[in-house]
mmCIF file of C-alpha atoms in Angstrom:
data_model
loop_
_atom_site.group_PDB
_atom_site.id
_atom_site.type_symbol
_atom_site.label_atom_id
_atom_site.label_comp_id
_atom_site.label_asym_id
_atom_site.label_seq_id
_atom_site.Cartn_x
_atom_site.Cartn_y
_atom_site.Cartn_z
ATOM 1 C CA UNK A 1 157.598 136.851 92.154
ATOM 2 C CA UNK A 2 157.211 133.443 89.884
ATOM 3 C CA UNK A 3 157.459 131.338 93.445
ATOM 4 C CA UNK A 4 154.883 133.521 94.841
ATOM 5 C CA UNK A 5 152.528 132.996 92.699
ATOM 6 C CA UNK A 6 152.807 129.982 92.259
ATOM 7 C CA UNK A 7 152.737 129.359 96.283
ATOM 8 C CA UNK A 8 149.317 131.523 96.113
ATOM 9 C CA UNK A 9 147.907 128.797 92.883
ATOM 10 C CA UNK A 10 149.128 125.975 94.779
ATOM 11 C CA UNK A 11 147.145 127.261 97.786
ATOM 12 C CA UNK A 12 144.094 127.679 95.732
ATOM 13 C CA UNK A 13 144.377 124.857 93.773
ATOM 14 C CA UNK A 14 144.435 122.865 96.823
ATOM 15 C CA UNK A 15 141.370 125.254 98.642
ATOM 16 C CA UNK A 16 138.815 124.638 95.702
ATOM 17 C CA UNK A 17 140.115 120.523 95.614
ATOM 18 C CA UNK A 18 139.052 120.882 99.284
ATOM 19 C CA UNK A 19 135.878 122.581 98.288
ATOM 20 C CA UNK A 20 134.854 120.572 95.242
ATOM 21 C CA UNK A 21 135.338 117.480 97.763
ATOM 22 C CA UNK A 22 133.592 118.672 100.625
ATOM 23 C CA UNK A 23 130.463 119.621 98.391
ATOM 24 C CA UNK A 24 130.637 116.955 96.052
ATOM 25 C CA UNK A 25 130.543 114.427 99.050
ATOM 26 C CA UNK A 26 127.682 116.333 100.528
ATOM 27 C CA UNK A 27 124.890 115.065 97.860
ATOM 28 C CA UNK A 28 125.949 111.279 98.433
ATOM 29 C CA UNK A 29 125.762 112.010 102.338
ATOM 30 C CA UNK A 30 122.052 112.291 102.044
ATOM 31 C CA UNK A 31 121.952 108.979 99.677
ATOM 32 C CA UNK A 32 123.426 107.390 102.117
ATOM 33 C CA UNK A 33 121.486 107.495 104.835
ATOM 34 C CA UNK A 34 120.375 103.732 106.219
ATOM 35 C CA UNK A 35 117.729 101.983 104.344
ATOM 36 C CA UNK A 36 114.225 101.392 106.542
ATOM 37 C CA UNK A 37 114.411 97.799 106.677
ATOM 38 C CA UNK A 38 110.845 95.709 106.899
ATOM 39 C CA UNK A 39 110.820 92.252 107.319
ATOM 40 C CA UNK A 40 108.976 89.887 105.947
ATOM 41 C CA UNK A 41 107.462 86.180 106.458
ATOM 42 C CA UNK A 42 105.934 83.665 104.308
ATOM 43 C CA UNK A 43 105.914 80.192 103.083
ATOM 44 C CA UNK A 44 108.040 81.508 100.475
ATOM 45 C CA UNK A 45 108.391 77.984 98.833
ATOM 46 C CA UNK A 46 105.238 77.854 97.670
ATOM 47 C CA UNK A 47 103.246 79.270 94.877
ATOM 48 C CA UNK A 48 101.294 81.469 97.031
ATOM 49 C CA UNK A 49 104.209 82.573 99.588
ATOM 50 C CA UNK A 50 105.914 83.542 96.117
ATOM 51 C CA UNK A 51 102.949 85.415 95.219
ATOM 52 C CA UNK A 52 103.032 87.290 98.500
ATOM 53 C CA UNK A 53 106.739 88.084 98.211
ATOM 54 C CA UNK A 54 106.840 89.263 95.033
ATOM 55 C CA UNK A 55 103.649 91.408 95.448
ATOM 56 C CA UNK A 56 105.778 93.125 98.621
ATOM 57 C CA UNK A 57 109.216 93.471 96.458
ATOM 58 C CA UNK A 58 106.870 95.116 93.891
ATOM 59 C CA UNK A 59 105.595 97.747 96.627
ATOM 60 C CA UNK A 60 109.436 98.661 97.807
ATOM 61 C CA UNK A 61 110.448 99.052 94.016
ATOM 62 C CA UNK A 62 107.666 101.436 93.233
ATOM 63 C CA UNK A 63 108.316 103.390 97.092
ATOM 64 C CA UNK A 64 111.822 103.702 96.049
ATOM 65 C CA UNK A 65 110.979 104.751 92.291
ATOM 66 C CA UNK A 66 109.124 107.459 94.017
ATOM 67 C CA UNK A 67 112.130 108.650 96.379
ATOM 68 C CA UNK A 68 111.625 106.404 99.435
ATOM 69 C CA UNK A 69 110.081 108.060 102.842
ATOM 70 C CA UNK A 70 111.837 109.995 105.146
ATOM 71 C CA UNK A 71 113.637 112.303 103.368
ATOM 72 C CA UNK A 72 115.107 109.829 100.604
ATOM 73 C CA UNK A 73 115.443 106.355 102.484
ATOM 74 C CA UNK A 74 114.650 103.604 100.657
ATOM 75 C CA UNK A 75 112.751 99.981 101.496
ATOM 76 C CA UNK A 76 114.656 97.061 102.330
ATOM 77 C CA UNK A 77 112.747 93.836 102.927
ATOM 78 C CA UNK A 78 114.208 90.925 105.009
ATOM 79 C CA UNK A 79 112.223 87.975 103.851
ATOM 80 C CA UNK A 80 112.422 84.711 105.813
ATOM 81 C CA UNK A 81 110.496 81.183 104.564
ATOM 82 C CA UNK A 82 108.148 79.940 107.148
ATOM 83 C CA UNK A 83 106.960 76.629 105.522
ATOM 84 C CA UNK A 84 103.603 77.077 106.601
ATOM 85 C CA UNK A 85 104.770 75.743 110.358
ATOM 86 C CA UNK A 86 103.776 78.088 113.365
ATOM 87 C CA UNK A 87 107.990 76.415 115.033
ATOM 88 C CA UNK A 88 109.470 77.899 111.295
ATOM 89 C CA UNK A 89 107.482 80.822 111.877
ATOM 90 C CA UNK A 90 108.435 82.141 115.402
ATOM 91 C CA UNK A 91 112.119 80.966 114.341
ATOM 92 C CA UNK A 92 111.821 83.211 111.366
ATOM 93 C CA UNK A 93 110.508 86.157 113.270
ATOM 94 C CA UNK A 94 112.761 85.823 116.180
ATOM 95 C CA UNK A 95 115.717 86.356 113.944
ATOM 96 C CA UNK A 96 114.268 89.282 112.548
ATOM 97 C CA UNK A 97 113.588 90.650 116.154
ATOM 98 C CA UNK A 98 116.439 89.515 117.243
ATOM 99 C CA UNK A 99 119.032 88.951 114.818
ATOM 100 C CA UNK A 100 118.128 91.813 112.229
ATOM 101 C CA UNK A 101 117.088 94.448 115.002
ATOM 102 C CA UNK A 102 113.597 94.842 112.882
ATOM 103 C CA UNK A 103 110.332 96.099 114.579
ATOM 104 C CA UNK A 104 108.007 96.345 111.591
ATOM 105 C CA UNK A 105 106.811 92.697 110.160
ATOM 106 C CA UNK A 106 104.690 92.413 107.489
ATOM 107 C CA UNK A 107 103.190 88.960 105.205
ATOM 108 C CA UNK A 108 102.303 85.770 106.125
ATOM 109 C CA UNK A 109 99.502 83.398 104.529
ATOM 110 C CA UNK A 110 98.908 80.992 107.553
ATOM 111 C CA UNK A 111 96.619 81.810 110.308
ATOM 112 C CA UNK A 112 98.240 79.355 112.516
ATOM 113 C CA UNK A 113 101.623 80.799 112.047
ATOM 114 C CA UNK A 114 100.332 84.234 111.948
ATOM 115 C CA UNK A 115 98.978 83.463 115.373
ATOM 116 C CA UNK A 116 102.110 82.343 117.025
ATOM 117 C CA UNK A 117 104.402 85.678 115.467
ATOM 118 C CA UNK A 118 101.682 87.795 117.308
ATOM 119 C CA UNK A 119 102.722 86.427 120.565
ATOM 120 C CA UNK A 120 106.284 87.339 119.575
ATOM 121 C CA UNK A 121 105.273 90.583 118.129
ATOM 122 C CA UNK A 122 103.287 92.286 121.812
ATOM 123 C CA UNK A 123 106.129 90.508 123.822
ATOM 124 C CA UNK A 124 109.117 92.789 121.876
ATOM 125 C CA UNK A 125 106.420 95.813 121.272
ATOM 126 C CA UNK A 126 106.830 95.600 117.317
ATOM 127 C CA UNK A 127 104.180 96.022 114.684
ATOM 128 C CA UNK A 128 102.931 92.872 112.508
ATOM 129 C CA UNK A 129 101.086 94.095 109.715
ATOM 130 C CA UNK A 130 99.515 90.598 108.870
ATOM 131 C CA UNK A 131 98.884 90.105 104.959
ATOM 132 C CA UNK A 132 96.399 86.975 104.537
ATOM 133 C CA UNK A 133 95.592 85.163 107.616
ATOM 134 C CA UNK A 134 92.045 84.863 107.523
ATOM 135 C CA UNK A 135 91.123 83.200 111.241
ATOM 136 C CA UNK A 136 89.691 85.978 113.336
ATOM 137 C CA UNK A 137 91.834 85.275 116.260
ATOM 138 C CA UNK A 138 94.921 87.094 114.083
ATOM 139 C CA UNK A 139 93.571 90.451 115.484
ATOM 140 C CA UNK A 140 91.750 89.402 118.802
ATOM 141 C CA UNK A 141 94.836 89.381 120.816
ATOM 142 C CA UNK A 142 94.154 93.102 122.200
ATOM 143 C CA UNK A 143 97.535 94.607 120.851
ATOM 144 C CA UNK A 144 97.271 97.598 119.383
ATOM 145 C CA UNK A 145 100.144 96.927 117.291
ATOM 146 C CA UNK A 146 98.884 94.319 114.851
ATOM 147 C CA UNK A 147 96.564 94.486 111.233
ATOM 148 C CA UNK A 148 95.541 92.012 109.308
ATOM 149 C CA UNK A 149 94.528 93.594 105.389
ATOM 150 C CA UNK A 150 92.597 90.127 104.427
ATOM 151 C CA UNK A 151 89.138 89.558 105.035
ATOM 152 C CA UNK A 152 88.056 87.218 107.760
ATOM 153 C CA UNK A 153 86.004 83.881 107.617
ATOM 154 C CA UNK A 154 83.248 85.704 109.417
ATOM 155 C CA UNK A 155 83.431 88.591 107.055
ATOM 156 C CA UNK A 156 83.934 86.518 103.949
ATOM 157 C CA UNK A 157 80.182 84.999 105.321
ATOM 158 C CA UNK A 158 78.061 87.884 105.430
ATOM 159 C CA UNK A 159 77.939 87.710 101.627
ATOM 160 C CA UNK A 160 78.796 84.292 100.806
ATOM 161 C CA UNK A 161 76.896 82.192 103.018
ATOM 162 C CA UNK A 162 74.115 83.536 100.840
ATOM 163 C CA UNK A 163 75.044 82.051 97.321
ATOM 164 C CA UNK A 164 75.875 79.023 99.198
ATOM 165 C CA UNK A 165 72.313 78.799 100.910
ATOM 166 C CA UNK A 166 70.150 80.897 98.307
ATOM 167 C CA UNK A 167 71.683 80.651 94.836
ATOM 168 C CA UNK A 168 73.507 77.036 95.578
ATOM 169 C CA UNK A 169 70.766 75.429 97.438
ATOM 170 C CA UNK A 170 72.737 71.850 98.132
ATOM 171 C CA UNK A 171 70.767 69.125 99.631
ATOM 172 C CA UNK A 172 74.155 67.386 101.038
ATOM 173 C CA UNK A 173 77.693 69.483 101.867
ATOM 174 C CA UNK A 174 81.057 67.676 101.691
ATOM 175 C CA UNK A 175 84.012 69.623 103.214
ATOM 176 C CA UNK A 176 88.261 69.164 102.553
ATOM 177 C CA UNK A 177 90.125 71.621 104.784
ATOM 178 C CA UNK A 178 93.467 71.947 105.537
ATOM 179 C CA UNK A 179 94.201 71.046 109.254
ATOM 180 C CA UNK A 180 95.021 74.358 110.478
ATOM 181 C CA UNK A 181 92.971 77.547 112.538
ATOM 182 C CA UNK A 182 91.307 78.262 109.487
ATOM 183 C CA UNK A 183 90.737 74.892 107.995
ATOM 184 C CA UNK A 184 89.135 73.959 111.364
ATOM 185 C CA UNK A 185 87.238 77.206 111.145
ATOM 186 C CA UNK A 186 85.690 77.056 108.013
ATOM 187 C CA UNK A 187 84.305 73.136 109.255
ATOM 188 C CA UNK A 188 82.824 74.699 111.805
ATOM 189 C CA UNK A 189 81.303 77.597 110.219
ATOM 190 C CA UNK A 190 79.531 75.555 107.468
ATOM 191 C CA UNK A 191 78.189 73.176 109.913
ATOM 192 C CA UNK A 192 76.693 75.906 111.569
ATOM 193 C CA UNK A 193 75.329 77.097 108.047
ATOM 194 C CA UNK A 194 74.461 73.870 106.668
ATOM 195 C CA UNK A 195 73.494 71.818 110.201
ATOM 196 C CA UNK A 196 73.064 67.691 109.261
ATOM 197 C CA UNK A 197 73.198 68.247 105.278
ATOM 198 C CA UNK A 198 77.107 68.547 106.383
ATOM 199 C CA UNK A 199 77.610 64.983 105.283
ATOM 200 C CA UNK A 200 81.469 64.858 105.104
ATOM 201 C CA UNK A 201 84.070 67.117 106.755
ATOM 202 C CA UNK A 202 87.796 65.640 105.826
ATOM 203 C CA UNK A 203 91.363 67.540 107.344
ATOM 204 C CA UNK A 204 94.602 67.246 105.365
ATOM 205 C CA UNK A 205 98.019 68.108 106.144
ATOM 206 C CA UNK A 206 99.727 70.782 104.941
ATOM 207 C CA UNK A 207 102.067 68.992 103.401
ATOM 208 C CA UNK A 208 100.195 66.325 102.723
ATOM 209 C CA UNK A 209 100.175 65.624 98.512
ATOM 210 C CA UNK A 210 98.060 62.282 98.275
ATOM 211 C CA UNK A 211 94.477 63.216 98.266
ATOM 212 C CA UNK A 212 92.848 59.856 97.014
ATOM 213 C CA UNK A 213 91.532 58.305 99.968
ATOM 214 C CA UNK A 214 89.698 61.913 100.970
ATOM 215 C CA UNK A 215 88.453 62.398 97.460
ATOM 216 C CA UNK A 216 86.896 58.594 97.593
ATOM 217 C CA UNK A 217 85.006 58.924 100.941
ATOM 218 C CA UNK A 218 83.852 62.243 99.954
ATOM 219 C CA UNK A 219 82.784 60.701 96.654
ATOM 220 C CA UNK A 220 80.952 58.459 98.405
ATOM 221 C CA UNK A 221 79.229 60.237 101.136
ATOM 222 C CA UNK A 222 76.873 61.381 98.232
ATOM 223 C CA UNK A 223 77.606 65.340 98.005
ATOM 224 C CA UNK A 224 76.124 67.564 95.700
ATOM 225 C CA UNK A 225 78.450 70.723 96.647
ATOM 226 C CA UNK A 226 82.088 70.107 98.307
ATOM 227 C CA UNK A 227 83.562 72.838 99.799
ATOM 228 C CA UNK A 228 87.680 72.913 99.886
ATOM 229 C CA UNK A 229 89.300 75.075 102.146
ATOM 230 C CA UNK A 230 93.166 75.329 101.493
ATOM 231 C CA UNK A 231 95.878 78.057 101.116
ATOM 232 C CA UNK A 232 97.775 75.862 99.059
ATOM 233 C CA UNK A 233 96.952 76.299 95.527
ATOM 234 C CA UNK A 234 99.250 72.875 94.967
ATOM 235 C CA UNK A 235 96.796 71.049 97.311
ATOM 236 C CA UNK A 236 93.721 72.194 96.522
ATOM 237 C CA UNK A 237 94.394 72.381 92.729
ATOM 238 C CA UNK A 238 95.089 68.765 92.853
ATOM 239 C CA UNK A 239 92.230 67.989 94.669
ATOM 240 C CA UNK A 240 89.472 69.485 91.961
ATOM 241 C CA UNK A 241 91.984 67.233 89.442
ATOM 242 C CA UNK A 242 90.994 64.245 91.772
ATOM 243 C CA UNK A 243 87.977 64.739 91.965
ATOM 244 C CA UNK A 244 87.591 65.188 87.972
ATOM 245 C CA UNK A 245 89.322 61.995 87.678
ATOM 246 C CA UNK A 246 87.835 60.362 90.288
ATOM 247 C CA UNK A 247 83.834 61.248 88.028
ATOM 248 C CA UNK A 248 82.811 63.051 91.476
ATOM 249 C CA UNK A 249 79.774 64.806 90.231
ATOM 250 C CA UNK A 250 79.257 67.696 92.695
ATOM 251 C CA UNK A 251 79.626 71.603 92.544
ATOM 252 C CA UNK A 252 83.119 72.886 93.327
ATOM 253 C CA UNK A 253 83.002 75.280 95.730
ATOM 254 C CA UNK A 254 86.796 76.817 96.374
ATOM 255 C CA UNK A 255 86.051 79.525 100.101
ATOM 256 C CA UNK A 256 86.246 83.055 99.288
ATOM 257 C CA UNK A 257 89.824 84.241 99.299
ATOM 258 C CA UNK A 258 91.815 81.125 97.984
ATOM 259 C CA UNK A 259 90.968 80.352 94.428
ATOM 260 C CA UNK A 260 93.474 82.216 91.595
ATOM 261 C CA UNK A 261 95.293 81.643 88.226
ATOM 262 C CA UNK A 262 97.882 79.715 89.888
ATOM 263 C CA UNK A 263 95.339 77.008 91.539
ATOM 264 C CA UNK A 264 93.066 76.957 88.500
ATOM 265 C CA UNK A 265 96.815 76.146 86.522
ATOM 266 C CA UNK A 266 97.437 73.684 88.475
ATOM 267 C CA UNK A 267 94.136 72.164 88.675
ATOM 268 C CA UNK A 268 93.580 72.517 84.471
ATOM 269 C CA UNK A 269 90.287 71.447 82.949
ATOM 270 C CA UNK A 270 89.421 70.288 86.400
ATOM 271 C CA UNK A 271 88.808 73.730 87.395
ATOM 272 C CA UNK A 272 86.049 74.880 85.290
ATOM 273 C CA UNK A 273 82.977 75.830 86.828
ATOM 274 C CA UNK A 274 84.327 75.949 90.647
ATOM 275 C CA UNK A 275 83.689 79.149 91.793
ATOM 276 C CA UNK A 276 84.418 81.301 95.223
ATOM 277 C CA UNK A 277 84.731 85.131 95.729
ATOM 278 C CA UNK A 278 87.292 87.450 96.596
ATOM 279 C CA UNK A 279 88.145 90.956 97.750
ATOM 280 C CA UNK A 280 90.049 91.850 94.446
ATOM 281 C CA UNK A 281 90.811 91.233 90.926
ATOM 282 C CA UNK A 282 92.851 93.334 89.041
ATOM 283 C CA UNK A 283 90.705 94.931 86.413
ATOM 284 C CA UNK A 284 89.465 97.616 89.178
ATOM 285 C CA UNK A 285 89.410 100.414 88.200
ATOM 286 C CA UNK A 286 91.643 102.867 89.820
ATOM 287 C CA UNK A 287 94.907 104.503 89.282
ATOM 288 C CA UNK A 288 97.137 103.361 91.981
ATOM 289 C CA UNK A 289 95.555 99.570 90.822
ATOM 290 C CA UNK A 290 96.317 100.363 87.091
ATOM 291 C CA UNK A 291 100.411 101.115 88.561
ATOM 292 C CA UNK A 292 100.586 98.089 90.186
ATOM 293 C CA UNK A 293 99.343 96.093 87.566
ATOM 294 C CA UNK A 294 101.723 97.340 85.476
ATOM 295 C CA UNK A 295 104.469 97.104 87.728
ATOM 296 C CA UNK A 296 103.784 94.375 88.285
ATOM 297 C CA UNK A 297 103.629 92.679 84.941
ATOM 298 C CA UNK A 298 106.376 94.501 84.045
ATOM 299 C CA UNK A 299 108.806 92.779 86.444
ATOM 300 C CA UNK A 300 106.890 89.160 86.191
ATOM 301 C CA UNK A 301 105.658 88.833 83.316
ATOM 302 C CA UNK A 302 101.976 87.799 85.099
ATOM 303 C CA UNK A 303 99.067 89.793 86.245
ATOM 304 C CA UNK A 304 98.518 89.686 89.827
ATOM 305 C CA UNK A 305 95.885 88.728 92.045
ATOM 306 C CA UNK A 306 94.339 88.838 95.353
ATOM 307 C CA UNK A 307 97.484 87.033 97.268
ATOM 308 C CA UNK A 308 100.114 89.758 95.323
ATOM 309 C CA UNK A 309 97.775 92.332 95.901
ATOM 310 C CA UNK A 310 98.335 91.792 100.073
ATOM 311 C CA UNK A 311 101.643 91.486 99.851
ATOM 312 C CA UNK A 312 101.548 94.721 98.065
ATOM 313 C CA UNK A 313 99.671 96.680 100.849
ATOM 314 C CA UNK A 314 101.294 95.010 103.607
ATOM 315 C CA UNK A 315 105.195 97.135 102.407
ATOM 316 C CA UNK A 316 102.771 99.731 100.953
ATOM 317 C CA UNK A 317 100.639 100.340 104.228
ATOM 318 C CA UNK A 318 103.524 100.532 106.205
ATOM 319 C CA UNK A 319 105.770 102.800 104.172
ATOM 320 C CA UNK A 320 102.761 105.390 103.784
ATOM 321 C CA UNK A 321 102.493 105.298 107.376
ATOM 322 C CA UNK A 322 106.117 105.334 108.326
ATOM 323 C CA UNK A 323 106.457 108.783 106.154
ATOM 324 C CA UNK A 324 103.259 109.696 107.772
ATOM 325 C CA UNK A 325 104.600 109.348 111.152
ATOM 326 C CA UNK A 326 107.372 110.650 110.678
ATOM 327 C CA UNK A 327 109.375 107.255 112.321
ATOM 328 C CA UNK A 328 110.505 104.280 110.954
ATOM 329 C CA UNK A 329 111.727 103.264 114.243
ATOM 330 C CA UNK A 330 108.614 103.717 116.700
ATOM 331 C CA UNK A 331 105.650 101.021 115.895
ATOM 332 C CA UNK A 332 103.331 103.194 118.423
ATOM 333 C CA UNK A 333 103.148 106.052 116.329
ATOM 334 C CA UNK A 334 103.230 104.049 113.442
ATOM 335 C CA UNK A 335 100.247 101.648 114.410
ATOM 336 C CA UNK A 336 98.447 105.114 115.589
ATOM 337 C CA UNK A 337 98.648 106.684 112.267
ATOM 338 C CA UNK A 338 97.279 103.547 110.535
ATOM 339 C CA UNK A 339 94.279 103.220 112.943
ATOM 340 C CA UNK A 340 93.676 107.141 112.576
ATOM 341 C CA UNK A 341 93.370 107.399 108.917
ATOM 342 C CA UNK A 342 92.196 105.716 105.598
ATOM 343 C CA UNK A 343 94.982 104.664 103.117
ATOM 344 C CA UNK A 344 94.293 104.258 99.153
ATOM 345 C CA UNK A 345 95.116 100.858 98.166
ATOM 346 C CA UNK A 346 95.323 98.885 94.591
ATOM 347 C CA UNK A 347 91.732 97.433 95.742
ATOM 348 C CA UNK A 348 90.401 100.734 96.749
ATOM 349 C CA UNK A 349 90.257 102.525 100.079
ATOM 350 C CA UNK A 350 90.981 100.675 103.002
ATOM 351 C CA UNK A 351 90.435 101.568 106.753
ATOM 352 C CA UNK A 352 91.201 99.513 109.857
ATOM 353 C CA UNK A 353 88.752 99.209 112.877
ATOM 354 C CA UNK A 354 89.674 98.993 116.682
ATOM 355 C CA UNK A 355 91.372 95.707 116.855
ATOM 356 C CA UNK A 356 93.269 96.371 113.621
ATOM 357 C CA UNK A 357 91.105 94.502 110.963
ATOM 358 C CA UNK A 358 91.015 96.332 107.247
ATOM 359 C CA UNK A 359 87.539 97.042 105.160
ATOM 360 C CA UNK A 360 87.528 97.205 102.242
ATOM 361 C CA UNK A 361 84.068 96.607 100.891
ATOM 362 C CA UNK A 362 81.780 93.554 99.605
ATOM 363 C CA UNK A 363 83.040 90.644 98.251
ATOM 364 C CA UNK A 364 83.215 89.822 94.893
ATOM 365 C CA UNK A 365 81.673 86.821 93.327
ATOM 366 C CA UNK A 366 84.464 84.505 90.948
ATOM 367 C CA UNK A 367 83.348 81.691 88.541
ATOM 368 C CA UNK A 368 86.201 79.297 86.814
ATOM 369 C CA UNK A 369 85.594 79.992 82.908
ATOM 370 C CA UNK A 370 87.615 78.093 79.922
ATOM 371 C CA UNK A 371 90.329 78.502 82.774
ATOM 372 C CA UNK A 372 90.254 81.583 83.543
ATOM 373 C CA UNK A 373 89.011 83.249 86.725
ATOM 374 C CA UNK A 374 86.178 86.011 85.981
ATOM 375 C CA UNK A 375 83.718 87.019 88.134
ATOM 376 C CA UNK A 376 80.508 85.292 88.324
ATOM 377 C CA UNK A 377 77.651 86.713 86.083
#
């Protein structure tokens, strides 16, 4: 009797191990399941492709805080530098096509790179969800498949061009660009805008770091306002320190969507009084804005700005539309879902027209105070 009992425990012993393993790998089973991986491109060695990255890490963090999408997945990002160079670039995002098996892109700063991975993007039908590109080329191509959240030159215009011309009024224009889509872009534009009282229009390299010889003819062309139009808050910030040191009396005019805390560090005293505008700062009021903020602070120990802000939306954007969708795998129904509907953002709500462009509202006004960036009275 003893043996058969104990036969009948050692069968139920080993019946409820079975159990208690079965169901106790059950709940890991559905933890398990494969992240949904985004990639993501930007000059990452720079201030400002640092500022995108770490605005996009902040938007997976919070996504997966929350859960994830799809039933408990969570956001992986597969970041790639692209040095500002459209050959780093398409490298960069062929991997990620490629290499990585990844059909949802998202980031970027330069238009001229950003014009290149759209190519790449329509010819393997993925989705490029473009972060700051500004040239208005980035979402001209026709493919329904890319977005750019930035404004554009042209859009940054309809209310700037009117402080420059109305509140500004400069009798001579110098201009320092960055020799790139949009560098070339904004030349053209204030020509147009300004006609001969365009006295000076000077291109730099991207990588360029010796300013001296542009600073000096622009000096000397006899500008009351100059104009710099750069990405690179390293350049650009030590061209308004040039041109301090240099006794260049002229306004400082930094174009709408390029002037932050990190150029006006690098720049010091030299940046008081330059002003520009911008689609956000981060004292709007709202509560998915108040989150970020937070977040982001919390993890950086900074407050971020327009560039983090992108870099946000751009993992944010997608992942709202992925769960939307129902798909992280098919950037048709994806990209329909985003063109269908409006999406709440840190800066407020955002829609996207026809060829994938996001509004978002006016522009706001920025002035360079005891070094800090506040909007303009």
């Amino acid at each position: 009797m003893d043996i058969r009992w104990g036969a009948a425990a050692r069968r139920s012993i080993v019946a409820t191990a079975i159990a208690a393993l079965l169901g106790g790998l059950a709940f890991p089973a559905a933890a398990q399941q494969p992240p949904v991986r985004i990639g993501v491109l930007m000059p990452t060695k720079s201030l400002v492709g640092k500022q995108g990255q770490q605005g996009a890490v902040v938007a997976a963090e919070m996504i997966n805080a929350d859960g994830g999408i799809l039933n408990g997945r969570r956001i992986e990002l597969v970041v790639y530098d692209t040095n500002f160079q459209p050959a780093e670039g398409v490298g960069a995002a062929q991997r990620l096509l490629n290499q990585d098996k990844i059909k949802f892109i998202a980031g970027e700063i330069s238009s001229t790179v950003a014009l290149a991975v759209v190519q790449l993007a329509q010819a393997n039908g993925a989705l490029f969800m473009a972060a700051v590109p500004k040239h208005p080329d980035v979402t001209a191509s026709g493919y329904d498949r890319v977005f750019r959240l930035n404004s554009t030159t042209a859009m940054d215009a309809r209310d700037f061009d009117a402080v420059l011309t109305e509140k500004v009024k400069p009798t001579k224009v110098a201009v320092l660009a960055e020799n790139s889509d949009f560098g070339r872009l904004t030349i053209a534009n204030l020509r147009k805008l300004f006609g001969s009282k365009v006295v000076a229009a000077e291109a730099y390299d991207m990588t360029q770091n010796d300013f001296s010889t542009l600073v000096t003819k622009v000096k000397g062309s006899g500008a009351d306002l100059v104009c710099i139009a750069g990405s690179n808050m390293e350049q650009y910030g030590n061209i308004l320190r040039l041109m301090q040191e240099l006794k260049l009396d002229a306004k400082r005019c930094v174009m709408p969507g390029i002037l932050n805390s990190e150029g006006v560090r690098v720049a010091g005293a030299a940046a008081d009084n330059a002003f520009s505008a911008d689609i956000y700062v981060p004292s709007l009021d709202n509560p998915l804005n108040k989150r970020f903020v937070a977040a982001y602070q919390a993890k950086y120990k900074e407050t971020p700005e327009k560039i983090e802000e992108l870099g946000f939306e751009s993992i944010w954007l997608l992942a709202q539309a992925m769960q939307k969708a129902g798909t992280a795998d098919d950037p048709a129904k994806v990209a329909k879902v985003l063109h269908d509907n409006k999406w709440d953002t840190p800066r407020g709500v955002v829609a996207f027209d026809k060829n994938g462009q996001a509004e978002s509202g006016a522009l706001i006004n920025l002035v360079v105070k005891d070094g800090k960036l506040v909007p303009a009275p």
